Coordinates of C-alpha atoms in Angstrom, one line a residue:
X1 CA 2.3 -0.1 82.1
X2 CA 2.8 -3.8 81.6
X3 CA 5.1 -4.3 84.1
X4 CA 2.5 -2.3 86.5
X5 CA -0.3 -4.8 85.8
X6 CA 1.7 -7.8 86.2
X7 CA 2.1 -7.0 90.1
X8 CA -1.7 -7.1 90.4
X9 CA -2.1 -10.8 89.5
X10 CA -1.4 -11.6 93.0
X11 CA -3.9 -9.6 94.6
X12 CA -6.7 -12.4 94.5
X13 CA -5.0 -14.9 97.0
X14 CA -3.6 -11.9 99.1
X15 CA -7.1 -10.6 99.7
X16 CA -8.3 -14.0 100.4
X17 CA -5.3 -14.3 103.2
X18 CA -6.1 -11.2 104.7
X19 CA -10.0 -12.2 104.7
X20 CA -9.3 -15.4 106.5
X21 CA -11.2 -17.0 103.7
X22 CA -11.6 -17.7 100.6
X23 CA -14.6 -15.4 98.8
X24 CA -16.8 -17.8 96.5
X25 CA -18.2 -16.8 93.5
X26 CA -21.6 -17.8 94.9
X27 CA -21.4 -14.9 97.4
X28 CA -23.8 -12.1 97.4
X29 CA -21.6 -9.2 95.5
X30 CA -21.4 -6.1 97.7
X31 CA -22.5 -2.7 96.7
X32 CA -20.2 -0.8 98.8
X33 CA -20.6 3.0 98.9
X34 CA -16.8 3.5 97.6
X35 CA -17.9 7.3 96.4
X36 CA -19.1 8.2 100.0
X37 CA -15.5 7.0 101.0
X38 CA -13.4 8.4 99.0
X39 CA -15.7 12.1 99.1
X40 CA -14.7 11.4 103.1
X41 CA -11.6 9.8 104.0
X42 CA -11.1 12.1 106.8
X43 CA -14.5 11.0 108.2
X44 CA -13.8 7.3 107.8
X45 CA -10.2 7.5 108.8
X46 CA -11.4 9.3 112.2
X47 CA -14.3 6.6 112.0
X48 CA -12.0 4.0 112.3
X49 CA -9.6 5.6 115.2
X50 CA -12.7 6.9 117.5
X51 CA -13.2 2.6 117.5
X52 CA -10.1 1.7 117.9
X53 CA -10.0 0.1 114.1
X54 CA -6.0 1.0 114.1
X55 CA -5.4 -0.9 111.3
X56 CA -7.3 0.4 109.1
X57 CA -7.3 4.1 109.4
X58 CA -5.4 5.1 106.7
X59 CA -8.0 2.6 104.4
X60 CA -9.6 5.4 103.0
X61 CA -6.6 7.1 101.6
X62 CA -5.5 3.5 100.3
X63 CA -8.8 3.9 98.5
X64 CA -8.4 7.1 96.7
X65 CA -4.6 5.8 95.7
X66 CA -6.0 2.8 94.2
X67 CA -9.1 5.0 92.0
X68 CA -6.3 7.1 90.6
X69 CA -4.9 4.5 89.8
X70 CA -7.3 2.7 88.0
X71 CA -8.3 5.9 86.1
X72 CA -4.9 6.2 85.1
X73 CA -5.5 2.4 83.5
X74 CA -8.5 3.4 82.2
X75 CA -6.8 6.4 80.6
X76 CA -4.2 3.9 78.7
X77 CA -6.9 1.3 77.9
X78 CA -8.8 4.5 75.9
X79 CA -5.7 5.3 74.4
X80 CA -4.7 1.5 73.5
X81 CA -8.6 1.1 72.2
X82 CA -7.9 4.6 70.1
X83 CA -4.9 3.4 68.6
X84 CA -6.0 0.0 67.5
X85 CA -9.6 2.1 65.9
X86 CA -6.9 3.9 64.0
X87 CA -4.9 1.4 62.9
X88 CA -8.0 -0.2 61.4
X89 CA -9.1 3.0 59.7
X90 CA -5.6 2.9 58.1
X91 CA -6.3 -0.3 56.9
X92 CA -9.6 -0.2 55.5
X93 CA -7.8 3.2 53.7
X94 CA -5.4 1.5 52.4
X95 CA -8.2 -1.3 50.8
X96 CA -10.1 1.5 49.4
X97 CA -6.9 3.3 47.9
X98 CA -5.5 0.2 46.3
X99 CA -8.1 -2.3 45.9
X100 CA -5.6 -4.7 48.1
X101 CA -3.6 -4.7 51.1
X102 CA 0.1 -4.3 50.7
X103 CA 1.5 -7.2 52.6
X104 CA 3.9 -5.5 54.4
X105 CA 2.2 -3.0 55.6
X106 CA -1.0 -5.3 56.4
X107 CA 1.4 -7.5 58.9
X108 CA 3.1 -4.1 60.6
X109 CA -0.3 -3.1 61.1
X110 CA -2.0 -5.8 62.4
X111 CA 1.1 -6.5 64.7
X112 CA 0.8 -3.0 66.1
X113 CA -2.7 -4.1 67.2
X114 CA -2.0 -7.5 68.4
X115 CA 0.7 -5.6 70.2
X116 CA -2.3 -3.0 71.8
X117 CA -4.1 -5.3 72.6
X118 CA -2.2 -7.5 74.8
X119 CA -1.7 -4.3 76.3
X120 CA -5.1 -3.6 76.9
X121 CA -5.2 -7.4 78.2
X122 CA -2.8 -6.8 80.7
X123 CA -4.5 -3.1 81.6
X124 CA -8.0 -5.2 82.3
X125 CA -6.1 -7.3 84.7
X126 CA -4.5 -4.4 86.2
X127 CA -7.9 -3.2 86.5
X128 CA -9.4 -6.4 88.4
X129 CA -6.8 -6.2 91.0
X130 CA -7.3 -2.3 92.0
X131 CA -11.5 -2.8 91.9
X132 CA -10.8 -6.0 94.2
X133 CA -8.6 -4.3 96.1
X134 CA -10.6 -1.3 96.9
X135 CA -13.6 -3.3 97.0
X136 CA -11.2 -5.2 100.2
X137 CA -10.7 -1.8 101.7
X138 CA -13.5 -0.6 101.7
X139 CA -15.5 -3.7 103.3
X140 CA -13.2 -4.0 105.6
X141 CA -14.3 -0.5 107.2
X142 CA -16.4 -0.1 110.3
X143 CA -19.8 1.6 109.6
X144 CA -19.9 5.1 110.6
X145 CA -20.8 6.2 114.3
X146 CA -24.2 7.6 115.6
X147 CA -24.0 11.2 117.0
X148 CA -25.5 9.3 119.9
X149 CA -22.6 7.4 120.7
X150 CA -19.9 8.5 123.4
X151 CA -16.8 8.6 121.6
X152 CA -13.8 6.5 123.3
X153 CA -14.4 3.6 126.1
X154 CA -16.9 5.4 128.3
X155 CA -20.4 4.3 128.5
X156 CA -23.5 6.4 129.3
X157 CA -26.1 6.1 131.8
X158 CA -29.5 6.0 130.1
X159 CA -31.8 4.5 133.1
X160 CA -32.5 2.0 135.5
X161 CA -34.7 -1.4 135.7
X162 CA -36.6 -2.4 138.7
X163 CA -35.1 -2.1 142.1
X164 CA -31.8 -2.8 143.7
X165 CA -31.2 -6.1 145.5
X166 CA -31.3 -5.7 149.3
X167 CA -28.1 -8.2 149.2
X168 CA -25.5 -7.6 152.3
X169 CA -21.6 -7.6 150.7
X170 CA -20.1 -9.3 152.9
X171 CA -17.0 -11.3 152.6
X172 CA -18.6 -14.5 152.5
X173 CA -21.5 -13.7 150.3
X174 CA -19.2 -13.0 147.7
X175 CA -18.6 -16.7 147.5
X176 CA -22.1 -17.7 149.0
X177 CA -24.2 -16.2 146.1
X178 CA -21.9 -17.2 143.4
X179 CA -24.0 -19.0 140.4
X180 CA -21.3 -21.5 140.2
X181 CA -22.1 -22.8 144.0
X182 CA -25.1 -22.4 144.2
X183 CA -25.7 -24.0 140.7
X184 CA -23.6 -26.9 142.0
X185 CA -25.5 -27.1 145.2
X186 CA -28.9 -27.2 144.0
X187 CA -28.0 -29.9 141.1
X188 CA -28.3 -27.4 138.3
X189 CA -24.9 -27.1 137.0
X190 CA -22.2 -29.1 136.2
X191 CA -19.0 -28.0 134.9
X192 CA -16.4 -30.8 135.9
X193 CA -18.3 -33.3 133.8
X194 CA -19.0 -31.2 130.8
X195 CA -15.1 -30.2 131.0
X196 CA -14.2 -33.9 130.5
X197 CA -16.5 -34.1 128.0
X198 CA -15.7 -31.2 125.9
X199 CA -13.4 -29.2 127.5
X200 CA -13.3 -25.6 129.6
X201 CA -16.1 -23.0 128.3
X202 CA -18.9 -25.9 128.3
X203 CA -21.6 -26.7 131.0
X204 CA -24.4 -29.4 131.6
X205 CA -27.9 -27.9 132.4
X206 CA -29.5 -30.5 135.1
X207 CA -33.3 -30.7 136.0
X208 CA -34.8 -27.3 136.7
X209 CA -31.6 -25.9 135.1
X210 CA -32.4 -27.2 132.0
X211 CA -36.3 -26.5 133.0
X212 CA -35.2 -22.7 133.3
X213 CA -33.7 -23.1 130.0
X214 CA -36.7 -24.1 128.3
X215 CA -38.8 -21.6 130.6
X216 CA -36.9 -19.1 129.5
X217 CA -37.0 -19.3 125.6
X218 CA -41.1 -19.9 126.1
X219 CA -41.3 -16.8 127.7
X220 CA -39.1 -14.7 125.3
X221 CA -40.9 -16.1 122.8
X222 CA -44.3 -15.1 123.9
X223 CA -43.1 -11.5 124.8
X224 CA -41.8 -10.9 121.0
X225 CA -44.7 -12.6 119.4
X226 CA -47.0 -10.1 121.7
X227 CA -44.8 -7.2 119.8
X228 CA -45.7 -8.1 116.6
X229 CA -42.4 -10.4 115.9
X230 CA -42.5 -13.3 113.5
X231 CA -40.9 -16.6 114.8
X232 CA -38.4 -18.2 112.6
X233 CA -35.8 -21.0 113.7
X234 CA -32.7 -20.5 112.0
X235 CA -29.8 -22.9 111.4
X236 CA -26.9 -23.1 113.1
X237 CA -24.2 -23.3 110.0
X238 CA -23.8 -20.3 107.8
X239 CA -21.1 -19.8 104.9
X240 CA -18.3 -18.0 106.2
X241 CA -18.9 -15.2 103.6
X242 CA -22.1 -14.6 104.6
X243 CA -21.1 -14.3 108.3
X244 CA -18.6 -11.4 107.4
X245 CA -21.2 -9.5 105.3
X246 CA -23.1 -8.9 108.7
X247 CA -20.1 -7.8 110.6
X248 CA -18.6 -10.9 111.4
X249 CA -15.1 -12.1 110.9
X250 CA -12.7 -15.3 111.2
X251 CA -10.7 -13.2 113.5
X252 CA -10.8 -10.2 115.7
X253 CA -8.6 -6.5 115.7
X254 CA -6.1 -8.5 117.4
X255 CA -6.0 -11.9 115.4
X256 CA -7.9 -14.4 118.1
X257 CA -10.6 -16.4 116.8
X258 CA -13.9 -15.8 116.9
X259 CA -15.7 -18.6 114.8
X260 CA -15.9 -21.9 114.7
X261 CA -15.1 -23.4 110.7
X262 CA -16.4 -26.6 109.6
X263 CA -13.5 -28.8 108.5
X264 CA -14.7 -30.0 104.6
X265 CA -13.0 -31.2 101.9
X266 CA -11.8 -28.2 100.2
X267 CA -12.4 -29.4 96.7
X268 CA -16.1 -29.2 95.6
X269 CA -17.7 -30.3 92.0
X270 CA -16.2 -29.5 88.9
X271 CA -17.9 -26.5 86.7
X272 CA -17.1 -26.0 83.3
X273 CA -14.2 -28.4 83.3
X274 CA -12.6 -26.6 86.4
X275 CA -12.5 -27.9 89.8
X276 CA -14.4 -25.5 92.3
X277 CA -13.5 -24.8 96.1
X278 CA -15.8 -25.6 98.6
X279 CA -17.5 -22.3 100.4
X280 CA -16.3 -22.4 103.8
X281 CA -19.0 -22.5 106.8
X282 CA -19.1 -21.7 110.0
X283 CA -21.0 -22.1 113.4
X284 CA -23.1 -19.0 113.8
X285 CA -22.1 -17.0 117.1
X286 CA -25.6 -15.2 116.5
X287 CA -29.1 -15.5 115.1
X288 CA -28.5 -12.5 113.5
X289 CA -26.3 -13.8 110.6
X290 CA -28.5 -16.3 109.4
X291 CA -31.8 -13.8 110.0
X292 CA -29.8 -11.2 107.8
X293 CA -28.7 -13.9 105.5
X294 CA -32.6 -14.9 104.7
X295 CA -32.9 -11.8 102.1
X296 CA -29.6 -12.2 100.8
X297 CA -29.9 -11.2 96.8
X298 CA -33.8 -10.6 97.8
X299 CA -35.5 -7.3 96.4
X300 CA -38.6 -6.3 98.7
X301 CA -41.4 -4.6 98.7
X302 CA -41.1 -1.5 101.0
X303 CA -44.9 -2.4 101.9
X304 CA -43.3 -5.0 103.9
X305 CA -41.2 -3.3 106.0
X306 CA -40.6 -3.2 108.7
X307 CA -40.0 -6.6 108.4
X308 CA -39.6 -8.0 112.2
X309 CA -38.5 -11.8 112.8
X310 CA -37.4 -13.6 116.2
X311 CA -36.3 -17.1 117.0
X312 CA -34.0 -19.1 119.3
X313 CA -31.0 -20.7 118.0
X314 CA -27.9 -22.0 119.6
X315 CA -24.8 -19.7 119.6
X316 CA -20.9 -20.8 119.3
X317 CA -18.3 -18.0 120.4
X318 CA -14.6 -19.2 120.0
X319 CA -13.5 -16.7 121.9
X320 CA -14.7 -17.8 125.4
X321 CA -12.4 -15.7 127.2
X322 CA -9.2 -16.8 129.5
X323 CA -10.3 -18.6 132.5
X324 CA -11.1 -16.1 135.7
X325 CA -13.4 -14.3 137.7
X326 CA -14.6 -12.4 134.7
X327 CA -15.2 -15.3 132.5
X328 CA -16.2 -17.7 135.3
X329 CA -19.4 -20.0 134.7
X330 CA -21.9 -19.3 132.7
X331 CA -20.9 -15.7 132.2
X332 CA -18.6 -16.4 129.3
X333 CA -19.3 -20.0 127.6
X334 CA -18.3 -21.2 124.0
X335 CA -22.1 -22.4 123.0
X336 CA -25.5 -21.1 124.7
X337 CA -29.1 -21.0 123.5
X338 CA -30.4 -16.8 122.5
X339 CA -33.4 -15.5 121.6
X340 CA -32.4 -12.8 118.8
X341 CA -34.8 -10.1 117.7
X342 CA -34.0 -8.7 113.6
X343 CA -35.3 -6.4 111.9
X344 CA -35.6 -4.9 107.8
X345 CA -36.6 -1.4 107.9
X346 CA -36.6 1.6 105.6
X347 CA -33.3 4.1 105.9
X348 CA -34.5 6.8 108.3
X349 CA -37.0 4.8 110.3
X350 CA -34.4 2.8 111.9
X351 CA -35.1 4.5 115.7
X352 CA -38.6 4.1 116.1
X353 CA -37.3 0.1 115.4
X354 CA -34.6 0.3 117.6
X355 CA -36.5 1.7 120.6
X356 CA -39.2 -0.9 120.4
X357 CA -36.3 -3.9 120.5
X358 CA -34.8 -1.9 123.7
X359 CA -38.9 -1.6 125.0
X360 CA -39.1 -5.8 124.7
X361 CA -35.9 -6.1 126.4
X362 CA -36.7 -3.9 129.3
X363 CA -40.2 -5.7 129.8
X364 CA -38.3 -9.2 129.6
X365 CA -36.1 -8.2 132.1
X366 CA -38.2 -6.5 134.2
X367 CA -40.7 -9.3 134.4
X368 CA -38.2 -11.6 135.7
X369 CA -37.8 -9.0 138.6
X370 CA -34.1 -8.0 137.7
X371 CA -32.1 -5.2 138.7
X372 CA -30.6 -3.9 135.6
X373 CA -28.8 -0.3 134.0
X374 CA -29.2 0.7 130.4
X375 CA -26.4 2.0 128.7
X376 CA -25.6 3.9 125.8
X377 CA -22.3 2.2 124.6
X378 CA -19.3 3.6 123.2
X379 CA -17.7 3.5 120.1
X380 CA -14.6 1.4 121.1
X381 CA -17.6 -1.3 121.7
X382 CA -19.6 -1.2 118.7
X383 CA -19.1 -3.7 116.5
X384 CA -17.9 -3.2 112.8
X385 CA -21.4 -3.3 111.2
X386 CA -23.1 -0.8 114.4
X387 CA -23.4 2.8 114.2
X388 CA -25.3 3.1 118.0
X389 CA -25.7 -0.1 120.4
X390 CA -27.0 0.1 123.9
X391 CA -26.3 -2.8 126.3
X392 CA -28.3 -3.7 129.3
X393 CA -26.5 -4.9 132.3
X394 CA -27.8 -6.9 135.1
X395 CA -26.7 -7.2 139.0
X396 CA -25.0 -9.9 139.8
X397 CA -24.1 -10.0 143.2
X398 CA -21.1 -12.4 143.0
X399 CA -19.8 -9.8 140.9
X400 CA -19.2 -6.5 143.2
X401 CA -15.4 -6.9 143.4
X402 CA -16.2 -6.5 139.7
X403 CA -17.6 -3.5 137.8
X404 CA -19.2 -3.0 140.8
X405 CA -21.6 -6.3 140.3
X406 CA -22.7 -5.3 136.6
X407 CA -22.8 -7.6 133.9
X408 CA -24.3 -7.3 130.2
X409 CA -27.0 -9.8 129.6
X410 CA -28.4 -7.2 126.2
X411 CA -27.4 -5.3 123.4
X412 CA -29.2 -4.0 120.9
X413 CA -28.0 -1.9 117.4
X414 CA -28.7 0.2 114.6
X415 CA -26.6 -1.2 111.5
X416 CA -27.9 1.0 108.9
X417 CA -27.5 -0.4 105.7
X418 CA -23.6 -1.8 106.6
X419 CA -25.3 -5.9 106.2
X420 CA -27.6 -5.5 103.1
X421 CA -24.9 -3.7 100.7
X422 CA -22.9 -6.6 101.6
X423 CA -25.8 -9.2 101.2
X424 CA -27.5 -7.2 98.1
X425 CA -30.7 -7.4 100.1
X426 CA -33.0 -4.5 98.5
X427 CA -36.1 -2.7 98.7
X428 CA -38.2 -1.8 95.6
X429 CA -40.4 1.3 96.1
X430 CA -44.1 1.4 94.9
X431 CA -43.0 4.2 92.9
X432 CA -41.9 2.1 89.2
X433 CA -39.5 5.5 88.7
X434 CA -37.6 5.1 91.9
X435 CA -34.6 2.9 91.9
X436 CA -34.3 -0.1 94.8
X437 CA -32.5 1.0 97.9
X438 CA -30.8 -1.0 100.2
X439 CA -32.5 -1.0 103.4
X440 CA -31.5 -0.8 107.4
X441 CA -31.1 -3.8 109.9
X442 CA -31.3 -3.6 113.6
X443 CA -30.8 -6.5 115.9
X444 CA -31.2 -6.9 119.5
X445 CA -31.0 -9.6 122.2
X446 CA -34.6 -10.6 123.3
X447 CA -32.9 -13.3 126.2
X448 CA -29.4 -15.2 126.3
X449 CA -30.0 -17.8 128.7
X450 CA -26.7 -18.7 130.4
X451 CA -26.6 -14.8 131.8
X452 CA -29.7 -14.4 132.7
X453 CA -29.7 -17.9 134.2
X454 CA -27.1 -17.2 136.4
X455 CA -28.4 -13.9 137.5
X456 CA -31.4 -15.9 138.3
X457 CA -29.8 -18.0 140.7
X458 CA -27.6 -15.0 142.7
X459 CA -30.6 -13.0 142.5
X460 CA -32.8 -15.7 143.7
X461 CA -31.0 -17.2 146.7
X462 CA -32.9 -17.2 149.9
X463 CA -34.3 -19.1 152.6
X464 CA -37.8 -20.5 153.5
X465 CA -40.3 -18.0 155.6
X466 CA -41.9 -21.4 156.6
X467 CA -42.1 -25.0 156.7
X468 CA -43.5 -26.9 153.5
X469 CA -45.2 -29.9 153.3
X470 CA -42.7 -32.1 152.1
X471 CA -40.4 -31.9 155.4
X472 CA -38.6 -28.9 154.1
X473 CA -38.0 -26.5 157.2
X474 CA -38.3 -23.1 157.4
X475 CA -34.5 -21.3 157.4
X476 CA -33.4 -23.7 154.1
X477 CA -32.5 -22.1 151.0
X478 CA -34.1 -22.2 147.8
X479 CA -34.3 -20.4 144.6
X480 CA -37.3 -18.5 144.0
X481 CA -38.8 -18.9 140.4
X482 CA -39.5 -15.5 139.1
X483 CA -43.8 -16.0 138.4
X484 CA -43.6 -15.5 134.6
X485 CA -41.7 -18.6 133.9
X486 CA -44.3 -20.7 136.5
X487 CA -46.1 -21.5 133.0
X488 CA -43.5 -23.4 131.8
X489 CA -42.0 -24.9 135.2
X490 CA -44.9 -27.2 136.0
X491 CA -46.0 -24.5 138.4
X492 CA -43.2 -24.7 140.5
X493 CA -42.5 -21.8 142.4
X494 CA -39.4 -21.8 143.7
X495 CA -36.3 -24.4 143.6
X496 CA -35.3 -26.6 146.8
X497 CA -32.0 -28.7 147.4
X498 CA -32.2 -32.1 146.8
X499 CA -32.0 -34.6 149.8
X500 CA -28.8 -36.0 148.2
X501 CA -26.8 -35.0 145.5

């Protein structure tokens, strides 16, 4: 058995390399639902190839291999811990019978047990590396799948918002309405400088750009604080194990990046005479990590749920996407500013959450007059931590030749309790006999502004009915302000060219 244990000493490092990162011992300690698992590998191995999770399908068996395992250990530890008991009986015996020890037994005997017990040693460390690797295993599952959720790649239609654009398709509208154009015509946008500055997937917002921006978030704001939504501003760093509790890893299926780490010096202070790593951080690609991460190790009060927070933060994707039609502008940038709806609620209850998030994104959307579908997504396109998620697309019409104009500008998702077994966030009932459970999170997009933005400028392109005051004649094009933001664009109604750019 020995031998056995010694090949687990390496299994602390290897996990680490697979993670992307090194696990600190600060980190909130999971309490993964490893019965569930291995009382349903089929379920979690089908789990895993209905989204496309090819790696780790066969996880679950991996996870039953490794329990047997360690019972097996546990088995020889009993028998070690047994024999040693014995061996002690023996002795005491031997005291009794004689009124001394013989030597040589007493040193036979007592090296049998020093014998055991490094045994038992080397069984505990055997032990260590099958709970951490099952423990890897298993977090590195998706969550299980709604029975909402289309299975595969296909989405399905769930409804409309608002009207379809009267838009002709013509050849040159295609380049006409583009948000890129037009944002360069107007003086909104400006990509050439921001690429010297920091390189392809950044942008400058200029005057009522960067008013929109601001208009924007205000109004967002103001619809999910009208729903009952508590505003928090979240920071923008998170550790890099807290990020992959909610669902969020270093890397993709495919190895590409998808966060941004903060170079740090990787030694940190000394503890009890050893030197200690520095936790790794990370730019947040979503309010939604730090929002889950505020009740990490937190017991609540199931008084309090739901518990329903929204704020605005700025948002870092790595993966911006290579550079084409799909990806062009502001439809797929590495940093943009999002207001992110969360929510704490008790297991079971999670829809009635859910469907109000959807409710504030359909009344955003519609009050800025755009032409949108709601779809129920499929599982190939939920994320790890989702077990439903509908997205809300919007028209853009630059986009025709693409998806027939549609672009997502929403989602929303149920996550079950997938974030707060990994962040040990629980809920105490008022009942003293019942144990804590670990409650359900569901996030949703409340507004991401570079989308929206730019489907604010295709959708808004037109030309003056009439002459204005200022010399503007009627024919000209502007960009017509949708009247909810008005509040928070010094009244202006609509967006005109400037004389000279």
């Amino acid at each position: 058995m020995i031998p056995s244990a010694l090949r687990q000493l390496g299994t602390t490092s290897t996990v680490a390399a697979r993670r992307g990162y090194h696990r600190p011992s600060i980190a909130p300690k999971p309490s993964l639902n490893i019965k569930h698992i291995r009382e349903n590998p089929e379920l979690y191995s089908q789990t895993c190839l209905d989204r496309n999770y090819q790696h780790q399908k066969d996880f679950p068996h991996q996870i039953i291999e490794k329990f047997e395992e360690w019972k097996e250990l546990q088995r020889d530890a009993r028998t070690y811990r047994q024999r040693i008991k014995d061996i002690h009986k023996t002795l005491g015996a031997i005291k009794d019978a004689n009124n001394s020890v013989r030597p040589q037994n007493d040193t036979e005997l007592l090296q049998q047990a020093r014998q055991l017990k490094l045994k038992i040693a080397s069984i505990e460390l055997a032990e260590d590396g099958c709970n951490e690797r099952i423990d890897y295993l298993a977090s590195s599952l998706p969550n299980l799948t709604s029975e909402a959720t289309p299975i595969k790649s296909e989405p399905r239609l769930l409804g409309y918002i608002g009207h379809h654009p009267a838009h002709p398709a013509s050849t040159d509208d295609y380049t006409q309405r583009d948000h890129v154009r037009i944002g360069s015509e107007f003086d909104l946008l400006d990509f050439t400088s921001a690429g010297t500055a920091s390189g392809w997937g950044w942008y400058f917002l200029k005057n009522e750009g960067a008013l929109l921006e601001q208009a924007l978030i205000q109004y967002a704001i103001s619809v999910v604080r009208e729903h009952g939504f508590s505003i928090i501003s979240p920071p923008s760093v998170v550790y890099t194990h807290i990020a992959d509790a909610c669902g969020f890893q270093p890397r993709d299926q495919g190895g590409e990046q998808q966060t941004y780490a903060i170079a740090q010096k990787e030694e940190g202070a000394k503890s009890n005479g050893r030197q200690e790593r520095n936790p790794e951080k990370s730019l947040t690609g979503t309010a939604e990590i730090p929002f889950a991460g505020l009740k990490a190790n937190v017991t609540m009060s199931e008084t309090k749920l739901p518990l329903q927070i929204a704020g605005a933060s700025r948002c870092y994707r790595a993966e911006a996407g290579s550079r084409g039609a799909e990806t062009k502008g502001l439809y797929r940038v590495h940093e943009f500013t999002k207001v992110e709806m969360f929510a704490w609620t008790a297991r079971g209850k999670e829809q009635a959450v859910f469907d109000s998030m959807v409710a504030v994104q359909k009344e955003i959307l519609h009050g800025l007059g755009l032409y949108c579908r709601i779809l129920e997504m499929p599982s190939q396109d939920l994320g790890a931590s989702a077990v439903r998620k509908v997205d809300v697309e919007a028209f853009f019409p630059s986009r025709r030749s693409k998806n027939d104009g549609w672009g997502e500008v929403t989602s929303a998702s149920i996550c079950t309790d997938y974030q707060t077994r990994r962040l040990n966030t629980r809920v105490k009932s008022t009942s003293s006999a019942q144990k804590s459970e670990f409650p359900s999170t569901v996030n949703g997009t409340a507004l991401a502004v570079p989308r929206i933005l730019a489907a604010l400028l295709e959708n808004g392109l037109t030309t003056l009915k009439d002459d204005l005051e200022d010399g503007r004649r009627k024919g000209e094009e502007i960009i017509n302000i949708p009247q909810v933001l008005h509040p928070w664009m010094q009244g202006s109604e609509h967006i005109v060219k400037p004389r000279e750019i």
